[in-house]
PDB file of C-alpha atoms and ligand atoms in Angstrom:
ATOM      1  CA  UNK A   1      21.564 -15.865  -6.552  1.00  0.00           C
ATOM      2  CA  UNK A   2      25.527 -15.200  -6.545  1.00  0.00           C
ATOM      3  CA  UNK A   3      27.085 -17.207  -9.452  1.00  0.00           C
ATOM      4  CA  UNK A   4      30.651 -18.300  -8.843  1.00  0.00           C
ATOM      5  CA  UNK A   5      32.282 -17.421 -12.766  1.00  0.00           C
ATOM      6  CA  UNK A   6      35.841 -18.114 -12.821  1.00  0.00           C
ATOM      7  CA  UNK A   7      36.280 -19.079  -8.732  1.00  0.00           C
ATOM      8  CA  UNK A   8      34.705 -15.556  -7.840  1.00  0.00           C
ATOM      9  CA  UNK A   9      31.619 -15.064  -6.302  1.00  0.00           C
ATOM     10  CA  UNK A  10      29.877 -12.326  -8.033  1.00  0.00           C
ATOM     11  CA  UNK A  11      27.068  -9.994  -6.013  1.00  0.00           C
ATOM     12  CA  UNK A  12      23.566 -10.274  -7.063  1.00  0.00           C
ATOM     13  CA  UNK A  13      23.558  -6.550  -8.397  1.00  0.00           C
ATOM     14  CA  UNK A  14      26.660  -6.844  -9.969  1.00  0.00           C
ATOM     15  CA  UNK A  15      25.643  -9.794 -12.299  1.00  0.00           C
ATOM     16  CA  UNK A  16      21.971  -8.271 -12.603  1.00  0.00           C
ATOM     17  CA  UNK A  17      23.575  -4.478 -13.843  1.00  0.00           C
ATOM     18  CA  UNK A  18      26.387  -6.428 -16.120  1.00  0.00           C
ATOM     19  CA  UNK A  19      23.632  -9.058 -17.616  1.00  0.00           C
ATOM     20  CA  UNK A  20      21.159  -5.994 -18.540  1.00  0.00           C
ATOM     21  CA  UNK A  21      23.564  -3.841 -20.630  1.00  0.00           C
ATOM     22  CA  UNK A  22      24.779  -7.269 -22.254  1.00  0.00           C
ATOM     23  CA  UNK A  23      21.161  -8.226 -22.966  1.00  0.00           C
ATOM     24  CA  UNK A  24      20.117  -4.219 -24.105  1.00  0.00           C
ATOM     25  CA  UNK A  25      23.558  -4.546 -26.226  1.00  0.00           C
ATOM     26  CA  UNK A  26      22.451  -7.438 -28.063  1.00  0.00           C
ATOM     27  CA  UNK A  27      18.915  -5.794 -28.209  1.00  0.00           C
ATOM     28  CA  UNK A  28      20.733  -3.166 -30.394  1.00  0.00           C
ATOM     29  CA  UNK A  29      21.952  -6.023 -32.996  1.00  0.00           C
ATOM     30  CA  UNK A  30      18.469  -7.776 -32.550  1.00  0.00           C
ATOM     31  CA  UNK A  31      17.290  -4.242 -33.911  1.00  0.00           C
ATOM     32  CA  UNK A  32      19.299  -4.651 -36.883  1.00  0.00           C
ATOM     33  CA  UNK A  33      18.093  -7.954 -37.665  1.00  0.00           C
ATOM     34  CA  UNK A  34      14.123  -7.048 -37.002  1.00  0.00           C
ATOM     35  CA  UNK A  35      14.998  -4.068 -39.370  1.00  0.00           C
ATOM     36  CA  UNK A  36      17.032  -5.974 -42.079  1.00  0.00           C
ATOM     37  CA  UNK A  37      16.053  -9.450 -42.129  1.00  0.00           C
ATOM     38  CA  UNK A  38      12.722  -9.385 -43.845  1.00  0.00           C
ATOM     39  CA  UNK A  39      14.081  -6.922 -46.242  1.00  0.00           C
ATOM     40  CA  UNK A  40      16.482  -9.573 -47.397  1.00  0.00           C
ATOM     41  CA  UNK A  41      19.746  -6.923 -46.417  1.00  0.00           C
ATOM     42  CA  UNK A  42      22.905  -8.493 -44.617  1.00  0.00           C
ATOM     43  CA  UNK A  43      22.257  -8.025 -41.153  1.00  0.00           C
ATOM     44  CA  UNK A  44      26.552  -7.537 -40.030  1.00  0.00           C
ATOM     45  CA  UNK A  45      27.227  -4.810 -42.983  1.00  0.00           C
ATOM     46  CA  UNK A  46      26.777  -2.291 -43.395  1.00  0.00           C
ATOM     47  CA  UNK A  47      26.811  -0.955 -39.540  1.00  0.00           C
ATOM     48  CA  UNK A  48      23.982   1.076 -38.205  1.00  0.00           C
ATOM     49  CA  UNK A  49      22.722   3.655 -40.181  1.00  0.00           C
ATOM     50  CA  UNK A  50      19.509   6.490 -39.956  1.00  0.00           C
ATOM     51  CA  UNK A  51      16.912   4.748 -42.249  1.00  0.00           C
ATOM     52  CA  UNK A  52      15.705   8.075 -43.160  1.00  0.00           C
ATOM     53  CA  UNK A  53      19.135  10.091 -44.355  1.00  0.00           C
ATOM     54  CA  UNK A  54      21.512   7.001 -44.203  1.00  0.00           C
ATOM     55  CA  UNK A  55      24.323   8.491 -42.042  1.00  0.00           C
ATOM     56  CA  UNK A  56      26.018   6.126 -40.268  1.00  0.00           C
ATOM     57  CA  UNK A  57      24.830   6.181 -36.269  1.00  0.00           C
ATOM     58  CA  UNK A  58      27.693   7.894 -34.109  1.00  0.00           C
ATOM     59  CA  UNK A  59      28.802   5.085 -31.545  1.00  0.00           C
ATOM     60  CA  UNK A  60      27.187   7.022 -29.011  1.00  0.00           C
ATOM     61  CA  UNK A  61      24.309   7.976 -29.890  1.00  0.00           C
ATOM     62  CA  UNK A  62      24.014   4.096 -30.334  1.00  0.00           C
ATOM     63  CA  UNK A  63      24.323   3.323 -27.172  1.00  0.00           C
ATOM     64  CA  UNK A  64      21.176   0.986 -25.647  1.00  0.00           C
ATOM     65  CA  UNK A  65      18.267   2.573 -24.247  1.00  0.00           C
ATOM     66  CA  UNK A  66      19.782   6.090 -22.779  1.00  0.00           C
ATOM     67  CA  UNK A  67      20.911   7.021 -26.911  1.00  0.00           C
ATOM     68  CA  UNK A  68      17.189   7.363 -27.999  1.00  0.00           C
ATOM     69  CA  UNK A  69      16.738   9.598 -25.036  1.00  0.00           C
ATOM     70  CA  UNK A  70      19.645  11.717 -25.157  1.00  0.00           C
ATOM     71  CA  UNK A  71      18.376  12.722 -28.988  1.00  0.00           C
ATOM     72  CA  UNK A  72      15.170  12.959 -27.755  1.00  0.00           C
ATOM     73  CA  UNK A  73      13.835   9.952 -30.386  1.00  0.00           C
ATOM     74  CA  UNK A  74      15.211  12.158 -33.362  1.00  0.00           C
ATOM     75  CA  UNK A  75      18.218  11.608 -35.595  1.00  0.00           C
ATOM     76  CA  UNK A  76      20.787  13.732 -35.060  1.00  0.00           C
ATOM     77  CA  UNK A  77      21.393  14.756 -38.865  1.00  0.00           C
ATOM     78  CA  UNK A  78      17.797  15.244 -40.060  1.00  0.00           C
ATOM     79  CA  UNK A  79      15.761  14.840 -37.284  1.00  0.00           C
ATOM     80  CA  UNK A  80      13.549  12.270 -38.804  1.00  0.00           C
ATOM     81  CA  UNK A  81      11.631  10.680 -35.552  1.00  0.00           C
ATOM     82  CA  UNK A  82      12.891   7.196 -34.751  1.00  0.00           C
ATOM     83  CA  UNK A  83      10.354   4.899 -33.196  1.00  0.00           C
ATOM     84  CA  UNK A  84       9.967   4.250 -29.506  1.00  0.00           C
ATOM     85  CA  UNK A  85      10.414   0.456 -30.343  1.00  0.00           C
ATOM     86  CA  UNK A  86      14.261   0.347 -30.861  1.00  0.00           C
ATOM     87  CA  UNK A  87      14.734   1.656 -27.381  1.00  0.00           C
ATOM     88  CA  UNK A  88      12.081  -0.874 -26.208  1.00  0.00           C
ATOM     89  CA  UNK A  89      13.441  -3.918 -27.854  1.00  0.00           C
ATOM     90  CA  UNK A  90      16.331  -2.935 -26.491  1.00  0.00           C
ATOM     91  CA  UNK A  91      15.153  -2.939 -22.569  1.00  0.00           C
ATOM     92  CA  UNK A  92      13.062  -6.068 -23.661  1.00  0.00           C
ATOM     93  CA  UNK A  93      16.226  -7.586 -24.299  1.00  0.00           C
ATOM     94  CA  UNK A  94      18.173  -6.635 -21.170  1.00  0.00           C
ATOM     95  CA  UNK A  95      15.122  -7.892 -19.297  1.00  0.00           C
ATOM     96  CA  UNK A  96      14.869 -11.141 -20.698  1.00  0.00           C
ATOM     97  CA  UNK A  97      18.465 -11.535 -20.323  1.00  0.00           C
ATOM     98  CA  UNK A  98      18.599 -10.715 -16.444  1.00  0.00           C
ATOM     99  CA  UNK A  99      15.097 -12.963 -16.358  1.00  0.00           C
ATOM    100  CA  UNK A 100      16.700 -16.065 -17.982  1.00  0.00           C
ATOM    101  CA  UNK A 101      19.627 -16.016 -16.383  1.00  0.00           C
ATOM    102  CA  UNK A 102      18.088 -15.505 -12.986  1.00  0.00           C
ATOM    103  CA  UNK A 103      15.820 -18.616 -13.941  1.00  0.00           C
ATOM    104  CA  UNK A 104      18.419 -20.950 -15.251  1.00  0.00           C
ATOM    105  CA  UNK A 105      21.946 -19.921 -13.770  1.00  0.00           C
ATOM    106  CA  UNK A 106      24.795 -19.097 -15.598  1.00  0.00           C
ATOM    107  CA  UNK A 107      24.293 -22.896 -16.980  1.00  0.00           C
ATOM    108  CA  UNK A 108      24.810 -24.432 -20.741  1.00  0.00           C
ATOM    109  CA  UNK A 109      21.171 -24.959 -20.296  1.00  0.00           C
ATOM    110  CA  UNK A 110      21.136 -21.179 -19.656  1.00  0.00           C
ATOM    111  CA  UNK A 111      22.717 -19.910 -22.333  1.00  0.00           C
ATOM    112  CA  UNK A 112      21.115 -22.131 -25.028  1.00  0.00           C
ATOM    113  CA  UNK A 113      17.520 -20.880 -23.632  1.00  0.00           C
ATOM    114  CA  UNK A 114      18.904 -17.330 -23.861  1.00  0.00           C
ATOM    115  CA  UNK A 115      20.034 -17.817 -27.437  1.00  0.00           C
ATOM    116  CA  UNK A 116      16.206 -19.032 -28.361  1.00  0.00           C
ATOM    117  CA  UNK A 117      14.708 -15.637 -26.407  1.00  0.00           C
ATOM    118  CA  UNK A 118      16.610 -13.832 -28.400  1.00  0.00           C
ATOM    119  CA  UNK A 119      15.753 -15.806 -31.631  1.00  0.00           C
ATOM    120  CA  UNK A 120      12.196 -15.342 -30.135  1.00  0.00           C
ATOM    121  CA  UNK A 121      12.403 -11.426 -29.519  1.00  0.00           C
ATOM    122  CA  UNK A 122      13.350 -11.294 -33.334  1.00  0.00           C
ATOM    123  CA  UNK A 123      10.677 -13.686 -34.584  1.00  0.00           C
ATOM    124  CA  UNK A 124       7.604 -11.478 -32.794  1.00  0.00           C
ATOM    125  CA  UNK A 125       8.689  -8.390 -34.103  1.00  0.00           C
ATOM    126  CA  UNK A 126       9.009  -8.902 -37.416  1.00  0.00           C
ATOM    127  CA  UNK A 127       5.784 -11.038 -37.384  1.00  0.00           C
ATOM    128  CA  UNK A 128       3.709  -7.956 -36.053  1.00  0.00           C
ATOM    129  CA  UNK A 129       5.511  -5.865 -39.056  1.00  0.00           C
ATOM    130  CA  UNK A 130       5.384  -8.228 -41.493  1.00  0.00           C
ATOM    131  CA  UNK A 131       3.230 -10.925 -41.458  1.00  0.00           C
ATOM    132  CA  UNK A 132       6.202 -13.264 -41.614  1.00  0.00           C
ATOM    133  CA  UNK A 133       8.350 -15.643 -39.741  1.00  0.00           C
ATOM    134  CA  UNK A 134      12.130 -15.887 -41.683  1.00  0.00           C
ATOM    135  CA  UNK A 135      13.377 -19.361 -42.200  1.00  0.00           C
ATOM    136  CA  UNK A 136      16.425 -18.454 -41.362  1.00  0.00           C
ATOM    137  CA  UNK A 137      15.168 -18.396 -37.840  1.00  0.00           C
ATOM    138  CA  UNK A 138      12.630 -21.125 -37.982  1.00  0.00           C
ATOM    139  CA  UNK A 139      14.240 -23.979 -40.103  1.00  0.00           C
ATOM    140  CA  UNK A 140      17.938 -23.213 -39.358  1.00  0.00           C
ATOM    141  CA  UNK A 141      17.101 -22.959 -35.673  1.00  0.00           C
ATOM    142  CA  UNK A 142      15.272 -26.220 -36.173  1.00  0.00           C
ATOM    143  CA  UNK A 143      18.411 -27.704 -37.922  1.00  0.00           C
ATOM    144  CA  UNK A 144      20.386 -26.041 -35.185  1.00  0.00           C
ATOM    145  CA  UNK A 145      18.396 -27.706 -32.674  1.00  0.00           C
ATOM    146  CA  UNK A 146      18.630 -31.553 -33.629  1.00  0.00           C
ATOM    147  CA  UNK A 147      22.119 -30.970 -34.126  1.00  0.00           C
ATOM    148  CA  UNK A 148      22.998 -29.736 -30.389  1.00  0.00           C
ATOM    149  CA  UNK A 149      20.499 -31.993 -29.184  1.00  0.00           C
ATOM    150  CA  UNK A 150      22.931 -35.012 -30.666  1.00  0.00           C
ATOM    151  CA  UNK A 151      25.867 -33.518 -29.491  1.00  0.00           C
ATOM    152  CA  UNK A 152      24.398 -32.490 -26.388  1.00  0.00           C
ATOM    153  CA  UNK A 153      21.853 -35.163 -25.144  1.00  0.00           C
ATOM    154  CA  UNK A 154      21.598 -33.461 -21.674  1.00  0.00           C
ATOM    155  CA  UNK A 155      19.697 -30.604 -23.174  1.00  0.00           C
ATOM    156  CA  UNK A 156      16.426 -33.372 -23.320  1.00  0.00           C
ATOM    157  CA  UNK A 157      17.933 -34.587 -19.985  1.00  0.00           C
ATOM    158  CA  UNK A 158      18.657 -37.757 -21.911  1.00  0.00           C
ATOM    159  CA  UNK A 159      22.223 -39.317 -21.909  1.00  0.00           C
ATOM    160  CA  UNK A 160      23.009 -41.151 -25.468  1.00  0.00           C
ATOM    161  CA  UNK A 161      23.179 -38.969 -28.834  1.00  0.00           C
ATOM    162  CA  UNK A 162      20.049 -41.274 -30.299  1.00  0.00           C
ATOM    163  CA  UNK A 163      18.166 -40.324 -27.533  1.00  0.00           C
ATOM    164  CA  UNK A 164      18.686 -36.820 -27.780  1.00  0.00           C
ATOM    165  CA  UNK A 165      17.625 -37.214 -31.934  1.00  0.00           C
ATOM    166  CA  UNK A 166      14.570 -38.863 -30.760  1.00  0.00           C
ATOM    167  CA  UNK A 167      13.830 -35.859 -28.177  1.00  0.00           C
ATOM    168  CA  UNK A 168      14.436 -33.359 -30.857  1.00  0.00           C
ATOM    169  CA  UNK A 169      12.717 -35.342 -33.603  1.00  0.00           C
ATOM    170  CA  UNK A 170       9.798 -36.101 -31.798  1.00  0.00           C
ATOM    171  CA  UNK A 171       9.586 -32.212 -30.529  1.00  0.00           C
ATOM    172  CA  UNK A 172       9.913 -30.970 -34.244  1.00  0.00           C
ATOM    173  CA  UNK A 173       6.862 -33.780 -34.737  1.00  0.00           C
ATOM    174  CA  UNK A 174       4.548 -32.597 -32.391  1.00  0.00           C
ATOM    175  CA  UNK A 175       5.067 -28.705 -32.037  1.00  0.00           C
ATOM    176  CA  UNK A 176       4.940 -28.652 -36.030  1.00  0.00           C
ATOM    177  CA  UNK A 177       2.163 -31.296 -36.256  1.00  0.00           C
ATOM    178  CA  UNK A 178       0.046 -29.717 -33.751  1.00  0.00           C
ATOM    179  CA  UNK A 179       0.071 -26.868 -35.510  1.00  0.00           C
ATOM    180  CA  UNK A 180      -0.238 -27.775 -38.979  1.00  0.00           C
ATOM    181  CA  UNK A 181      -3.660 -30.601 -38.305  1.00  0.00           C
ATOM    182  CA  UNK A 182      -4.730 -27.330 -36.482  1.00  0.00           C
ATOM    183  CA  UNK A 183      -4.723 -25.122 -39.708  1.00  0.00           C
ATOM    184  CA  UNK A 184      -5.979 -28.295 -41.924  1.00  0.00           C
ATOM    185  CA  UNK A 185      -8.891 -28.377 -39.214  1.00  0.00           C
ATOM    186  CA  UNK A 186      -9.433 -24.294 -39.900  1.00  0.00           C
ATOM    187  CA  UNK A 187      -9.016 -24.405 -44.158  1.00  0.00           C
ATOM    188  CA  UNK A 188     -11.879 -26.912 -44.048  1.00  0.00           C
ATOM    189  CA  UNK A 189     -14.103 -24.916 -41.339  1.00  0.00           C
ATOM    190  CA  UNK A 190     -13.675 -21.574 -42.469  1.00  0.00           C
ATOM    191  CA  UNK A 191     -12.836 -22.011 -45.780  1.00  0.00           C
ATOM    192  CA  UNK A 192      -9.595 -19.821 -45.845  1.00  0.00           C
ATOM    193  CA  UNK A 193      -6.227 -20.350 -44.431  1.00  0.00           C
ATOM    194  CA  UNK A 194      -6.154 -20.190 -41.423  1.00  0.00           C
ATOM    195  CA  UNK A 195      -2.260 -21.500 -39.516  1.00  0.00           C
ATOM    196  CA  UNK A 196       0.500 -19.875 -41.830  1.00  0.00           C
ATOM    197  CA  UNK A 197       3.577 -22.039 -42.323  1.00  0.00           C
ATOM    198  CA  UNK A 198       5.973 -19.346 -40.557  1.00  0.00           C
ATOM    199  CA  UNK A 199       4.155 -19.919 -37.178  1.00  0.00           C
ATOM    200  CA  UNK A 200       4.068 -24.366 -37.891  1.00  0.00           C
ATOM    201  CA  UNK A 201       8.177 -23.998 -38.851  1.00  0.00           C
ATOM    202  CA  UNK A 202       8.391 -21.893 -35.370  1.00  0.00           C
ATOM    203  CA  UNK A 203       6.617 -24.039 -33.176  1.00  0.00           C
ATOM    204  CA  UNK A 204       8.437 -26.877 -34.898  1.00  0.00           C
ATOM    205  CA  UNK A 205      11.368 -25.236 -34.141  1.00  0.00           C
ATOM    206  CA  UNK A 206      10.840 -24.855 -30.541  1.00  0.00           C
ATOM    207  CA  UNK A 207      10.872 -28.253 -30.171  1.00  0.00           C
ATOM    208  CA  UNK A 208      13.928 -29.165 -31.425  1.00  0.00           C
ATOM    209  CA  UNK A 209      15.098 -27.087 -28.409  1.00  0.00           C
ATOM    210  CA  UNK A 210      12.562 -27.784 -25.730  1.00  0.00           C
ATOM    211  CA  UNK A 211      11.009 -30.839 -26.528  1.00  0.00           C
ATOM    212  CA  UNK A 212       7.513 -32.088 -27.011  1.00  0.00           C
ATOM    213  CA  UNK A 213       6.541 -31.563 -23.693  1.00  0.00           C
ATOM    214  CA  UNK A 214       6.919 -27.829 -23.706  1.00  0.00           C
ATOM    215  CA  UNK A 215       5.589 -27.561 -27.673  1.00  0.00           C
ATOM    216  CA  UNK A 216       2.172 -29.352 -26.922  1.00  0.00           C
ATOM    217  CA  UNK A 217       1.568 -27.096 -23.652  1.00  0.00           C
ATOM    218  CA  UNK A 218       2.678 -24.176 -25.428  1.00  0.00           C
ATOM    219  CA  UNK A 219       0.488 -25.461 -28.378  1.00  0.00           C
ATOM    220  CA  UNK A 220      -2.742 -25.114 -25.892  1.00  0.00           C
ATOM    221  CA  UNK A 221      -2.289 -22.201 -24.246  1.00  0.00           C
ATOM    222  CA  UNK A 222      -1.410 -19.641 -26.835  1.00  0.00           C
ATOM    223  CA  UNK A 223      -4.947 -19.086 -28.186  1.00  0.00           C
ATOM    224  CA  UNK A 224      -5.481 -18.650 -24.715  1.00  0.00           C
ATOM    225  CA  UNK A 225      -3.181 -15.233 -24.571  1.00  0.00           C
ATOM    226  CA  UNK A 226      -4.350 -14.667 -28.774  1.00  0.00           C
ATOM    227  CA  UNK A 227      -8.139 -14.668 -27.299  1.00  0.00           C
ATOM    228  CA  UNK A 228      -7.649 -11.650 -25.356  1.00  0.00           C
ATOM    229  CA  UNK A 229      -6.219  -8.851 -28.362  1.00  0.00           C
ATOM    230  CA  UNK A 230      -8.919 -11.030 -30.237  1.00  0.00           C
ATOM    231  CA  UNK A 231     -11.446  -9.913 -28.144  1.00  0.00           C
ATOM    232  CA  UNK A 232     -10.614  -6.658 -27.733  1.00  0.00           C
ATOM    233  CA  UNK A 233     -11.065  -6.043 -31.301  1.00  0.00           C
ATOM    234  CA  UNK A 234     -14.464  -7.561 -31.523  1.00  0.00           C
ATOM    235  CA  UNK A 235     -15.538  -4.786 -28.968  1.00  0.00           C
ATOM    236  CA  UNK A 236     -13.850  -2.021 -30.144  1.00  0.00           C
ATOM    237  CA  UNK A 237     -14.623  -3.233 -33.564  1.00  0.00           C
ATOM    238  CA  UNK A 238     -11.406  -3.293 -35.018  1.00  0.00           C
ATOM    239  CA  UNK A 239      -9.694  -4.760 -38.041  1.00  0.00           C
ATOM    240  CA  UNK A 240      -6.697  -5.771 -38.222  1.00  0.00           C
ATOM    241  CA  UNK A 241      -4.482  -8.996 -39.009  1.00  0.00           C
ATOM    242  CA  UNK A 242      -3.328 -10.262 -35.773  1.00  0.00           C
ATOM    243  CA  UNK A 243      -0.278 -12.448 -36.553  1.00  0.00           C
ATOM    244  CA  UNK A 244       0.233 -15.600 -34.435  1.00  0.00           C
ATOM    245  CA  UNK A 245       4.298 -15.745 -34.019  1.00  0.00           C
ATOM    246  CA  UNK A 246       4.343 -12.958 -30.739  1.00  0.00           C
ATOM    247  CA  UNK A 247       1.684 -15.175 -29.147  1.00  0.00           C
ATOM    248  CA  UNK A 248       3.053 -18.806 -29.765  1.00  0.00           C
ATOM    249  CA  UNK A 249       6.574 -17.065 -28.228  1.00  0.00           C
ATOM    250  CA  UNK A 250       4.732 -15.609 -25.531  1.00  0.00           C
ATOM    251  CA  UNK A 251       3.190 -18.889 -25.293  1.00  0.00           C
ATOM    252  CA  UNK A 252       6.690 -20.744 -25.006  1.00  0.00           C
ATOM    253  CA  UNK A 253       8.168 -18.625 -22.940  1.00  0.00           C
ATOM    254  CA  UNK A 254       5.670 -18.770 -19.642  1.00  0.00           C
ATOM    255  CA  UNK A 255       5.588 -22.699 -20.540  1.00  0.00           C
ATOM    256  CA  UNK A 256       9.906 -22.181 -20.288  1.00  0.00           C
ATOM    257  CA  UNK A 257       9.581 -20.523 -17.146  1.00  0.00           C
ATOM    258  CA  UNK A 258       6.954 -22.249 -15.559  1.00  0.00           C
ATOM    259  CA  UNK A 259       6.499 -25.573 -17.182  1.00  0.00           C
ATOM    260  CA  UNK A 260       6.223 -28.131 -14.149  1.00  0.00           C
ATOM    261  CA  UNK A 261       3.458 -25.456 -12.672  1.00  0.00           C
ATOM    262  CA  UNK A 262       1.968 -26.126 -16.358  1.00  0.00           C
ATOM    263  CA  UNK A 263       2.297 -29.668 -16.358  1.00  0.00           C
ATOM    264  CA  UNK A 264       0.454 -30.314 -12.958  1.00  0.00           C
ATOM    265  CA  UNK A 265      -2.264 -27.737 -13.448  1.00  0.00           C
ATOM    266  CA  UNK A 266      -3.246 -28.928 -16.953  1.00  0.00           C
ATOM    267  CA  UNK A 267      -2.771 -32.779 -15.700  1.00  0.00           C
ATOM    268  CA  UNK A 268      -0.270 -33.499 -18.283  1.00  0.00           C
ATOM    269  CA  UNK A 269       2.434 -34.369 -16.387  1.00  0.00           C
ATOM    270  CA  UNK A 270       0.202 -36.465 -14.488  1.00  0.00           C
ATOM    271  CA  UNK A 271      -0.906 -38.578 -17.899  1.00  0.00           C
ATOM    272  CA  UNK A 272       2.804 -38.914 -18.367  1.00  0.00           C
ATOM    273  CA  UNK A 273       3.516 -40.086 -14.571  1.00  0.00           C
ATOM    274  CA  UNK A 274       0.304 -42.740 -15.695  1.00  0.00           C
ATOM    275  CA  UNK A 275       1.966 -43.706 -18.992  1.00  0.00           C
ATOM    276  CA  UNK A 276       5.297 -44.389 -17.321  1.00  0.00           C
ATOM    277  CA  UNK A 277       3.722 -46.263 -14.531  1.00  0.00           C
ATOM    278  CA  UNK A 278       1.801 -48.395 -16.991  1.00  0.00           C
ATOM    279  CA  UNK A 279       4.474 -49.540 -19.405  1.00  0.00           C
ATOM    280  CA  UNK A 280       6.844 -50.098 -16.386  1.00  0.00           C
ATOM    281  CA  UNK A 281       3.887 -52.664 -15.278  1.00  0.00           C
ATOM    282  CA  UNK A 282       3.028 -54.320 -18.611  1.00  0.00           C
TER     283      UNK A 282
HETATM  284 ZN1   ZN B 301      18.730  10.694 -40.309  1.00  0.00          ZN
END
């Protein structure tokens, strides 16, 4: 793929090297906010600091990825170890930026799906650390989502600004519906809760953005991809709280990047093609 930006046709490397230290850039902030967020501190001040000793990070020692390395995973001032994960977020990031933008183009499409990875890449993280989804994230990106789907119709591949409330309405409906009957279902089986609300505001999220197509596929296959740390605990005997967020965003994004696959191997786009066909005829 060689985007044209700005009446220049830009090499395949080029874009690939330039949209993976954007992506492992933004990783850095997304850092911040896994870090800050569920600890209720402003994620823009005050800038980076050593959560051991609180010195401020030297620009370049901050720099994506090759900073860890080049300290060897220690602070410079104390030498308290920092984790593995901020360079790995970071790389994550600059991955899924390449990977989205490879999938969708340099598109408005493009960039609103890269905006939701990286609300995504946030949400997982400080799930697994937390046991909690910020509704920040969830409901304002819900909000967020009805309100560029009215503005922007196209986004649902609709054309009229009702339309595109319906889309996002009905995608809030089912991704948060699905969800929530499933964790009614679970409080009356097992007797304990079972769905928390962070992972039904998510998924209700999601499909404000992607609509309910994508939410009720993505609703199906995630205890799918849960099923398999799930059973690896049974056998090594293991416990631990597995939280649901990293799987229902691993769950959206294959359905993102390979939804009409989806659709025609779980016969749901089919049962739409029927539905179609059958109020066109009656
Ligand atoms: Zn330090």
């Amino acid at each position: 793929m060689n985007p044209i930006i700005l009446g220049i046709v830009v090499p395949e490397l080029f874009w690939i090297a330039f949209a993976f230290l954007f992506g492992s850039i933004v990783g850095s902030f997304l850092n911040v906010c896994i870090y800050r967020m569920p600890r209720e501190e402003s994620v823009v001040t005050p800038p980076s600091r050593c959560p051991g000793c609180k010195k401020p990070i030297l620009w370049y020692d901050n720099i994506p990825v090759l900073g860890w390395f080049a300290l060897g995973g220690k602070c410079r001032h104390c030498k308290k170890r920092i984790s593995w994960r901020y360079p790995f977020v970071e790389a994550l990031t600059g991955l899924a930026t390449v990977g989205t933008l490879y999938r969708f183009g340099f598109t408005p499409h493009g960039l609103v799906y890269l905006v939701l990875v990286y609300a995504l890449i946030v949400v997982s993280f400080i799930d697994i650390d937390f046991q909690i989804i910020p509704d920040e994230i969830s409901v304002g990106g819900a909000g967020l989502g009805l309100l560029l789907s009215i503005v922007w119709p196209s986004l649902h591949g609709v054309h009229t600004w009702v339309q595109g409330w319906q889309q996002a309405s009905l995608g809030i409906l089912v991704g948060g519906g699905s969800l929530y009957v499933t964790g009614m279902l679970g409080d009356f089986l097992f007797k304990k809760e079972s769905m928390g609300g962070g992972d039904i505001k998510l998924l209700a999220m999601a499909g404000a953005f992607l609509g309910w197509k994508v939410v009720l596929i993505t609703f199906l296959i995630s205890p799918m991809i849960a099923l398999i740390p799930g059973l690896m605990m049974i056998i090594f005997k293991k416990e631990h709280v597995i939280p649901y967020g990293p799987f229902l965003a691993a769950g959206l994004l294959i359905t993102l990047f390979a939804d009409n696959w989806l659709l025609r191997v779980t016969g749901i786009g089919e049962t739409i093609r029927l539905i179609h066909e059958y109020r066109q005829w009656h």
